[in-house]
Amino acid sequence: MTLPGVQAPAQQEAERPLEVVTARRPLRWLAAAAVLVVLAMAASALITNPAWEWEVVGQYLFAPSVVRSVLLTLELTALGIGLGFALGTVLALMRLSPNRLLSSVAFGYVWLFRSVPLILQLLFWYNLALLYPRLSVGVPFGPAFFDFGTMDLIGPLTAAVLGLALHQAAYAAEIVRGGLLSVDHGQREAAAALGLPPARRLFRIILPQAMRTIVPNAGNEIIGLVKGTSVVYIMALPELFYQVQVIYNRNGRVMALLLVAAVWYLILTTALSIVQHYVERHYGKGRA
């Protein structure tokens, strides 16, 4: 029996708000502490070791020759990615074509250019004049209308762009093809049922949905090509990696100049990663 206005102990216990008790995970805290110690040791090694020569890094980071090499690196990346994805999109559509010849040619291209290392492709285009001193335009196995010297047409920069673009096109073709295949087939049927022309169907219905799959992989390829342009040093093009080599061969500051290149690559890839994030978010709108 309880007095009026006085709640029973069981009722008081039932009305008491529930308390959230956080589980204790001591191993997690120990792991975090260990990571902090490692990061502190790495920072100390970078800051306190005079061999890094941070004053030399600051001296050459924005040197005119280094900045020009960064611009050339960006130019090679833009041309390689732009031409590569343009050709890769054509190859992807050829792979998806019901025409066996088109599909086979596209498959052969992807197989060939993905199998041969990039450095060999660059050297091939750079030394194309050894195989064909002059290039002609005319009827196959027939008369030529006009010809020109290969060395006059394909210089080091042109050879670098050709090698990067044709190599990149093989990977871009598979990225675009995978994105197109990710779109539900019902979307294609619905667009066809509405009577939309094939080109409008592709660019207004299929491709915007495929971009959700294409953009992350394309972003990885762009970032990879920024660093991959360092391969063109074999052609003596003054991109970033080649230029820092020229400078440290002259002054002997090897580690400092390599750190200059590393800082610039970090800046470029970070900026591209930020752009990729916003592009992904744009095309991810409306996703359930």
JSON list of N, CA and C in Angstrom, two decimals, residues 80-137:
[
{"chain": "A", "resi": 80, "resn": "GLY", "atom": "N", "xyz": [46.82, 15.06, -72.50]},
{"chain": "A", "resi": 80, "resn": "GLY", "atom": "CA", "xyz": [46.73, 13.61, -72.42]},
{"chain": "A", "resi": 80, "resn": "GLY", "atom": "C", "xyz": [45.36, 13.12, -72.00]},
{"chain": "A", "resi": 81, "resn": "ILE", "atom": "N", "xyz": [44.79, 13.78, -70.99]},
{"chain": "A", "resi": 81, "resn": "ILE", "atom": "CA", "xyz": [43.47, 13.37, -70.50]},
{"chain": "A", "resi": 81, "resn": "ILE", "atom": "C", "xyz": [42.39, 13.77, -71.50]},
{"chain": "A", "resi": 82, "resn": "GLY", "atom": "N", "xyz": [42.45, 15.00, -72.03]},
{"chain": "A", "resi": 82, "resn": "GLY", "atom": "CA", "xyz": [41.42, 15.45, -72.96]},
{"chain": "A", "resi": 82, "resn": "GLY", "atom": "C", "xyz": [41.35, 14.58, -74.21]},
{"chain": "A", "resi": 83, "resn": "LEU", "atom": "N", "xyz": [42.49, 14.42, -74.87]},
{"chain": "A", "resi": 83, "resn": "LEU", "atom": "CA", "xyz": [42.52, 13.59, -76.08]},
{"chain": "A", "resi": 83, "resn": "LEU", "atom": "C", "xyz": [42.28, 12.12, -75.75]},
{"chain": "A", "resi": 84, "resn": "GLY", "atom": "N", "xyz": [42.82, 11.67, -74.61]},
{"chain": "A", "resi": 84, "resn": "GLY", "atom": "CA", "xyz": [42.66, 10.27, -74.23]},
{"chain": "A", "resi": 84, "resn": "GLY", "atom": "C", "xyz": [41.21, 9.91, -73.98]},
{"chain": "A", "resi": 85, "resn": "PHE", "atom": "N", "xyz": [40.48, 10.75, -73.26]},
{"chain": "A", "resi": 85, "resn": "PHE", "atom": "CA", "xyz": [39.08, 10.43, -72.98]},
{"chain": "A", "resi": 85, "resn": "PHE", "atom": "C", "xyz": [38.18, 10.65, -74.20]},
{"chain": "A", "resi": 86, "resn": "ALA", "atom": "N", "xyz": [38.56, 11.58, -75.07]},
{"chain": "A", "resi": 86, "resn": "ALA", "atom": "CA", "xyz": [37.79, 11.74, -76.32]},
{"chain": "A", "resi": 86, "resn": "ALA", "atom": "C", "xyz": [37.90, 10.47, -77.16]},
{"chain": "A", "resi": 87, "resn": "LEU", "atom": "N", "xyz": [39.13, 10.00, -77.35]},
{"chain": "A", "resi": 87, "resn": "LEU", "atom": "CA", "xyz": [39.31, 8.76, -78.11]},
{"chain": "A", "resi": 87, "resn": "LEU", "atom": "C", "xyz": [38.77, 7.56, -77.34]},
{"chain": "A", "resi": 88, "resn": "GLY", "atom": "N", "xyz": [38.93, 7.56, -76.01]},
{"chain": "A", "resi": 88, "resn": "GLY", "atom": "CA", "xyz": [38.43, 6.45, -75.21]},
{"chain": "A", "resi": 88, "resn": "GLY", "atom": "C", "xyz": [36.92, 6.32, -75.27]},
{"chain": "A", "resi": 89, "resn": "THR", "atom": "N", "xyz": [36.22, 7.45, -75.34]},
{"chain": "A", "resi": 89, "resn": "THR", "atom": "CA", "xyz": [34.76, 7.40, -75.46]},
{"chain": "A", "resi": 89, "resn": "THR", "atom": "C", "xyz": [34.35, 6.76, -76.78]},
{"chain": "A", "resi": 90, "resn": "VAL", "atom": "N", "xyz": [35.05, 7.13, -77.86]},
{"chain": "A", "resi": 90, "resn": "VAL", "atom": "CA", "xyz": [34.77, 6.52, -79.16]},
{"chain": "A", "resi": 90, "resn": "VAL", "atom": "C", "xyz": [35.04, 5.01, -79.12]},
{"chain": "A", "resi": 91, "resn": "LEU", "atom": "N", "xyz": [36.15, 4.63, -78.50]},
{"chain": "A", "resi": 91, "resn": "LEU", "atom": "CA", "xyz": [36.48, 3.21, -78.40]},
{"chain": "A", "resi": 91, "resn": "LEU", "atom": "C", "xyz": [35.46, 2.46, -77.55]},
{"chain": "A", "resi": 92, "resn": "ALA", "atom": "N", "xyz": [34.97, 3.09, -76.49]},
{"chain": "A", "resi": 92, "resn": "ALA", "atom": "CA", "xyz": [33.95, 2.44, -75.66]},
{"chain": "A", "resi": 92, "resn": "ALA", "atom": "C", "xyz": [32.67, 2.20, -76.44]},
{"chain": "A", "resi": 93, "resn": "LEU", "atom": "N", "xyz": [32.25, 3.18, -77.23]},
{"chain": "A", "resi": 93, "resn": "LEU", "atom": "CA", "xyz": [31.05, 3.00, -78.05]},
{"chain": "A", "resi": 93, "resn": "LEU", "atom": "C", "xyz": [31.28, 1.93, -79.11]},
{"chain": "A", "resi": 94, "resn": "MET", "atom": "N", "xyz": [32.50, 1.85, -79.63]},
{"chain": "A", "resi": 94, "resn": "MET", "atom": "CA", "xyz": [32.81, 0.79, -80.59]},
{"chain": "A", "resi": 94, "resn": "MET", "atom": "C", "xyz": [32.75, -0.58, -79.93]},
{"chain": "A", "resi": 95, "resn": "ARG", "atom": "N", "xyz": [33.26, -0.68, -78.69]},
{"chain": "A", "resi": 95, "resn": "ARG", "atom": "CA", "xyz": [33.20, -1.97, -77.98]},
{"chain": "A", "resi": 95, "resn": "ARG", "atom": "C", "xyz": [31.77, -2.41, -77.74]},
{"chain": "A", "resi": 96, "resn": "LEU", "atom": "N", "xyz": [30.86, -1.47, -77.53]},
{"chain": "A", "resi": 96, "resn": "LEU", "atom": "CA", "xyz": [29.46, -1.79, -77.26]},
{"chain": "A", "resi": 96, "resn": "LEU", "atom": "C", "xyz": [28.64, -1.93, -78.54]},
{"chain": "A", "resi": 97, "resn": "SER", "atom": "N", "xyz": [29.26, -1.68, -79.69]},
{"chain": "A", "resi": 97, "resn": "SER", "atom": "CA", "xyz": [28.53, -1.76, -80.95]},
{"chain": "A", "resi": 97, "resn": "SER", "atom": "C", "xyz": [28.24, -3.22, -81.31]},
{"chain": "A", "resi": 98, "resn": "PRO", "atom": "N", "xyz": [27.07, -3.49, -81.90]},
{"chain": "A", "resi": 98, "resn": "PRO", "atom": "CA", "xyz": [26.79, -4.86, -82.37]},
{"chain": "A", "resi": 98, "resn": "PRO", "atom": "C", "xyz": [27.62, -5.25, -83.58]},
{"chain": "A", "resi": 99, "resn": "ASN", "atom": "N", "xyz": [28.28, -4.26, -84.21]},
{"chain": "A", "resi": 99, "resn": "ASN", "atom": "CA", "xyz": [29.13, -4.55, -85.36]},
{"chain": "A", "resi": 99, "resn": "ASN", "atom": "C", "xyz": [30.39, -5.26, -84.87]},
{"chain": "A", "resi": 100, "resn": "ARG", "atom": "N", "xyz": [30.63, -6.47, -85.33]},
{"chain": "A", "resi": 100, "resn": "ARG", "atom": "CA", "xyz": [31.76, -7.26, -84.85]},
{"chain": "A", "resi": 100, "resn": "ARG", "atom": "C", "xyz": [33.10, -6.64, -85.21]},
{"chain": "A", "resi": 101, "resn": "LEU", "atom": "N", "xyz": [33.19, -6.01, -86.38]},
{"chain": "A", "resi": 101, "resn": "LEU", "atom": "CA", "xyz": [34.45, -5.40, -86.79]},
{"chain": "A", "resi": 101, "resn": "LEU", "atom": "C", "xyz": [34.82, -4.25, -85.86]},
{"chain": "A", "resi": 102, "resn": "LEU", "atom": "N", "xyz": [33.86, -3.35, -85.61]},
{"chain": "A", "resi": 102, "resn": "LEU", "atom": "CA", "xyz": [34.13, -2.22, -84.72]},
{"chain": "A", "resi": 102, "resn": "LEU", "atom": "C", "xyz": [34.50, -2.70, -83.32]},
{"chain": "A", "resi": 103, "resn": "SER", "atom": "N", "xyz": [33.74, -3.67, -82.82]},
{"chain": "A", "resi": 103, "resn": "SER", "atom": "CA", "xyz": [34.02, -4.19, -81.49]},
{"chain": "A", "resi": 103, "resn": "SER", "atom": "C", "xyz": [35.39, -4.84, -81.41]},
{"chain": "A", "resi": 104, "resn": "SER", "atom": "N", "xyz": [35.78, -5.58, -82.45]},
{"chain": "A", "resi": 104, "resn": "SER", "atom": "CA", "xyz": [37.07, -6.26, -82.45]},
{"chain": "A", "resi": 104, "resn": "SER", "atom": "C", "xyz": [38.23, -5.27, -82.54]},
{"chain": "A", "resi": 105, "resn": "VAL", "atom": "N", "xyz": [38.07, -4.24, -83.36]},
{"chain": "A", "resi": 105, "resn": "VAL", "atom": "CA", "xyz": [39.13, -3.23, -83.48]},
{"chain": "A", "resi": 105, "resn": "VAL", "atom": "C", "xyz": [39.33, -2.51, -82.15]},
{"chain": "A", "resi": 106, "resn": "ALA", "atom": "N", "xyz": [38.24, -2.15, -81.49]},
{"chain": "A", "resi": 106, "resn": "ALA", "atom": "CA", "xyz": [38.35, -1.48, -80.20]},
{"chain": "A", "resi": 106, "resn": "ALA", "atom": "C", "xyz": [38.99, -2.39, -79.15]},
{"chain": "A", "resi": 107, "resn": "PHE", "atom": "N", "xyz": [38.60, -3.65, -79.16]},
{"chain": "A", "resi": 107, "resn": "PHE", "atom": "CA", "xyz": [39.21, -4.60, -78.21]},
{"chain": "A", "resi": 107, "resn": "PHE", "atom": "C", "xyz": [40.71, -4.73, -78.48]},
{"chain": "A", "resi": 108, "resn": "GLY", "atom": "N", "xyz": [41.09, -4.82, -79.76]},
{"chain": "A", "resi": 108, "resn": "GLY", "atom": "CA", "xyz": [42.51, -4.94, -80.09]},
{"chain": "A", "resi": 108, "resn": "GLY", "atom": "C", "xyz": [43.30, -3.73, -79.67]},
{"chain": "A", "resi": 109, "resn": "TYR", "atom": "N", "xyz": [42.72, -2.54, -79.83]},
{"chain": "A", "resi": 109, "resn": "TYR", "atom": "CA", "xyz": [43.41, -1.31, -79.40]},
{"chain": "A", "resi": 109, "resn": "TYR", "atom": "C", "xyz": [43.65, -1.33, -77.90]},
{"chain": "A", "resi": 110, "resn": "VAL", "atom": "N", "xyz": [42.61, -1.63, -77.13]},
{"chain": "A", "resi": 110, "resn": "VAL", "atom": "CA", "xyz": [42.74, -1.65, -75.68]},
{"chain": "A", "resi": 110, "resn": "VAL", "atom": "C", "xyz": [43.76, -2.70, -75.25]},
{"chain": "A", "resi": 111, "resn": "TRP", "atom": "N", "xyz": [43.71, -3.87, -75.87]},
{"chain": "A", "resi": 111, "resn": "TRP", "atom": "CA", "xyz": [44.67, -4.93, -75.54]},
{"chain": "A", "resi": 111, "resn": "TRP", "atom": "C", "xyz": [46.10, -4.49, -75.82]},
{"chain": "A", "resi": 112, "resn": "LEU", "atom": "N", "xyz": [46.34, -3.86, -76.96]},
{"chain": "A", "resi": 112, "resn": "LEU", "atom": "CA", "xyz": [47.70, -3.49, -77.35]},
{"chain": "A", "resi": 112, "resn": "LEU", "atom": "C", "xyz": [48.26, -2.39, -76.45]},
{"chain": "A", "resi": 113, "resn": "PHE", "atom": "N", "xyz": [47.51, -1.32, -76.28]},
{"chain": "A", "resi": 113, "resn": "PHE", "atom": "CA", "xyz": [48.06, -0.16, -75.57]},
{"chain": "A", "resi": 113, "resn": "PHE", "atom": "C", "xyz": [48.08, -0.35, -74.06]},
{"chain": "A", "resi": 114, "resn": "ARG", "atom": "N", "xyz": [47.29, -1.29, -73.55]},
{"chain": "A", "resi": 114, "resn": "ARG", "atom": "CA", "xyz": [47.42, -1.60, -72.13]},
{"chain": "A", "resi": 114, "resn": "ARG", "atom": "C", "xyz": [48.54, -2.59, -71.86]},
{"chain": "A", "resi": 115, "resn": "SER", "atom": "N", "xyz": [48.99, -3.31, -72.89]},
{"chain": "A", "resi": 115, "resn": "SER", "atom": "CA", "xyz": [50.02, -4.33, -72.71]},
{"chain": "A", "resi": 115, "resn": "SER", "atom": "C", "xyz": [51.43, -3.77, -72.82]},
{"chain": "A", "resi": 116, "resn": "VAL", "atom": "N", "xyz": [51.61, -2.70, -73.60]},
{"chain": "A", "resi": 116, "resn": "VAL", "atom": "CA", "xyz": [52.94, -2.13, -73.82]},
{"chain": "A", "resi": 116, "resn": "VAL", "atom": "C", "xyz": [53.19, -1.03, -72.79]},
{"chain": "A", "resi": 117, "resn": "PRO", "atom": "N", "xyz": [54.31, -1.06, -72.08]},
{"chain": "A", "resi": 117, "resn": "PRO", "atom": "CA", "xyz": [54.59, -0.02, -71.08]},
{"chain": "A", "resi": 117, "resn": "PRO", "atom": "C", "xyz": [54.61, 1.38, -71.70]},
{"chain": "A", "resi": 118, "resn": "LEU", "atom": "N", "xyz": [54.21, 2.35, -70.91]},
{"chain": "A", "resi": 118, "resn": "LEU", "atom": "CA", "xyz": [54.12, 3.73, -71.40]},
{"chain": "A", "resi": 118, "resn": "LEU", "atom": "C", "xyz": [55.47, 4.24, -71.88]},
{"chain": "A", "resi": 119, "resn": "ILE", "atom": "N", "xyz": [56.53, 3.91, -71.17]},
{"chain": "A", "resi": 119, "resn": "ILE", "atom": "CA", "xyz": [57.85, 4.42, -71.54]},
{"chain": "A", "resi": 119, "resn": "ILE", "atom": "C", "xyz": [58.27, 3.92, -72.91]},
{"chain": "A", "resi": 120, "resn": "LEU", "atom": "N", "xyz": [57.88, 2.68, -73.26]},
{"chain": "A", "resi": 120, "resn": "LEU", "atom": "CA", "xyz": [58.19, 2.16, -74.59]},
{"chain": "A", "resi": 120, "resn": "LEU", "atom": "C", "xyz": [57.38, 2.87, -75.67]},
{"chain": "A", "resi": 121, "resn": "GLN", "atom": "N", "xyz": [56.12, 3.17, -75.36]},
{"chain": "A", "resi": 121, "resn": "GLN", "atom": "CA", "xyz": [55.30, 3.90, -76.33]},
{"chain": "A", "resi": 121, "resn": "GLN", "atom": "C", "xyz": [55.87, 5.29, -76.60]},
{"chain": "A", "resi": 122, "resn": "LEU", "atom": "N", "xyz": [56.32, 5.95, -75.54]},
{"chain": "A", "resi": 122, "resn": "LEU", "atom": "CA", "xyz": [56.91, 7.28, -75.71]},
{"chain": "A", "resi": 122, "resn": "LEU", "atom": "C", "xyz": [58.17, 7.22, -76.57]},
{"chain": "A", "resi": 123, "resn": "LEU", "atom": "N", "xyz": [59.01, 6.25, -76.31]},
{"chain": "A", "resi": 123, "resn": "LEU", "atom": "CA", "xyz": [60.23, 6.10, -77.11]},
{"chain": "A", "resi": 123, "resn": "LEU", "atom": "C", "xyz": [59.91, 5.75, -78.55]},
{"chain": "A", "resi": 124, "resn": "PHE", "atom": "N", "xyz": [58.87, 4.97, -78.77]},
{"chain": "A", "resi": 124, "resn": "PHE", "atom": "CA", "xyz": [58.48, 4.62, -80.14]},
{"chain": "A", "resi": 124, "resn": "PHE", "atom": "C", "xyz": [58.09, 5.87, -80.91]},
{"chain": "A", "resi": 125, "resn": "TRP", "atom": "N", "xyz": [57.21, 6.69, -80.34]},
{"chain": "A", "resi": 125, "resn": "TRP", "atom": "CA", "xyz": [56.79, 7.90, -81.05]},
{"chain": "A", "resi": 125, "resn": "TRP", "atom": "C", "xyz": [57.94, 8.89, -81.20]},
{"chain": "A", "resi": 126, "resn": "TYR", "atom": "N", "xyz": [58.81, 8.94, -80.22]},
{"chain": "A", "resi": 126, "resn": "TYR", "atom": "CA", "xyz": [59.95, 9.87, -80.28]},
{"chain": "A", "resi": 126, "resn": "TYR", "atom": "C", "xyz": [60.92, 9.48, -81.39]},
{"chain": "A", "resi": 127, "resn": "ASN", "atom": "N", "xyz": [61.03, 8.17, -81.66]},
{"chain": "A", "resi": 127, "resn": "ASN", "atom": "CA", "xyz": [61.97, 7.68, -82.68]},
{"chain": "A", "resi": 127, "resn": "ASN", "atom": "C", "xyz": [61.25, 7.17, -83.93]},
{"chain": "A", "resi": 128, "resn": "LEU", "atom": "N", "xyz": [60.03, 7.68, -84.17]},
{"chain": "A", "resi": 128, "resn": "LEU", "atom": "CA", "xyz": [59.26, 7.21, -85.31]},
{"chain": "A", "resi": 128, "resn": "LEU", "atom": "C", "xyz": [59.98, 7.48, -86.63]},
{"chain": "A", "resi": 129, "resn": "ALA", "atom": "N", "xyz": [60.79, 8.53, -86.67]},
{"chain": "A", "resi": 129, "resn": "ALA", "atom": "CA", "xyz": [61.50, 8.87, -87.91]},
{"chain": "A", "resi": 129, "resn": "ALA", "atom": "C", "xyz": [62.49, 7.79, -88.32]},
{"chain": "A", "resi": 130, "resn": "LEU", "atom": "N", "xyz": [62.94, 6.95, -87.38]},
{"chain": "A", "resi": 130, "resn": "LEU", "atom": "CA", "xyz": [63.83, 5.85, -87.74]},
{"chain": "A", "resi": 130, "resn": "LEU", "atom": "C", "xyz": [63.12, 4.81, -88.59]},
{"chain": "A", "resi": 131, "resn": "LEU", "atom": "N", "xyz": [61.81, 4.66, -88.40]},
{"chain": "A", "resi": 131, "resn": "LEU", "atom": "CA", "xyz": [61.02, 3.72, -89.19]},
{"chain": "A", "resi": 131, "resn": "LEU", "atom": "C", "xyz": [60.47, 4.37, -90.45]},
{"chain": "A", "resi": 132, "resn": "TYR", "atom": "N", "xyz": [59.97, 5.58, -90.31]},
{"chain": "A", "resi": 132, "resn": "TYR", "atom": "CA", "xyz": [59.34, 6.29, -91.43]},
{"chain": "A", "resi": 132, "resn": "TYR", "atom": "C", "xyz": [59.93, 7.70, -91.50]},
{"chain": "A", "resi": 133, "resn": "PRO", "atom": "N", "xyz": [61.00, 7.86, -92.27]},
{"chain": "A", "resi": 133, "resn": "PRO", "atom": "CA", "xyz": [61.61, 9.21, -92.38]},
{"chain": "A", "resi": 133, "resn": "PRO", "atom": "C", "xyz": [60.64, 10.25, -92.93]},
{"chain": "A", "resi": 134, "resn": "ARG", "atom": "N", "xyz": [59.72, 9.80, -93.80]},
{"chain": "A", "resi": 134, "resn": "ARG", "atom": "CA", "xyz": [58.73, 10.72, -94.35]},
{"chain": "A", "resi": 134, "resn": "ARG", "atom": "C", "xyz": [57.36, 10.05, -94.29]},
{"chain": "A", "resi": 135, "resn": "LEU", "atom": "N", "xyz": [56.34, 10.84, -93.96]},
{"chain": "A", "resi": 135, "resn": "LEU", "atom": "CA", "xyz": [54.95, 10.37, -93.91]},
{"chain": "A", "resi": 135, "resn": "LEU", "atom": "C", "xyz": [54.20, 10.96, -95.09]},
{"chain": "A", "resi": 136, "resn": "SER", "atom": "N", "xyz": [53.37, 10.14, -95.72]},
{"chain": "A", "resi": 136, "resn": "SER", "atom": "CA", "xyz": [52.64, 10.58, -96.91]},
{"chain": "A", "resi": 136, "resn": "SER", "atom": "C", "xyz": [51.15, 10.37, -96.73]},
{"chain": "A", "resi": 137, "resn": "VAL", "atom": "N", "xyz": [50.37, 11.15, -97.46]},
{"chain": "A", "resi": 137, "resn": "VAL", "atom": "CA", "xyz": [48.91, 11.04, -97.47]},
{"chain": "A", "resi": 137, "resn": "VAL", "atom": "C", "xyz": [48.49, 10.75, -98.90]}
]
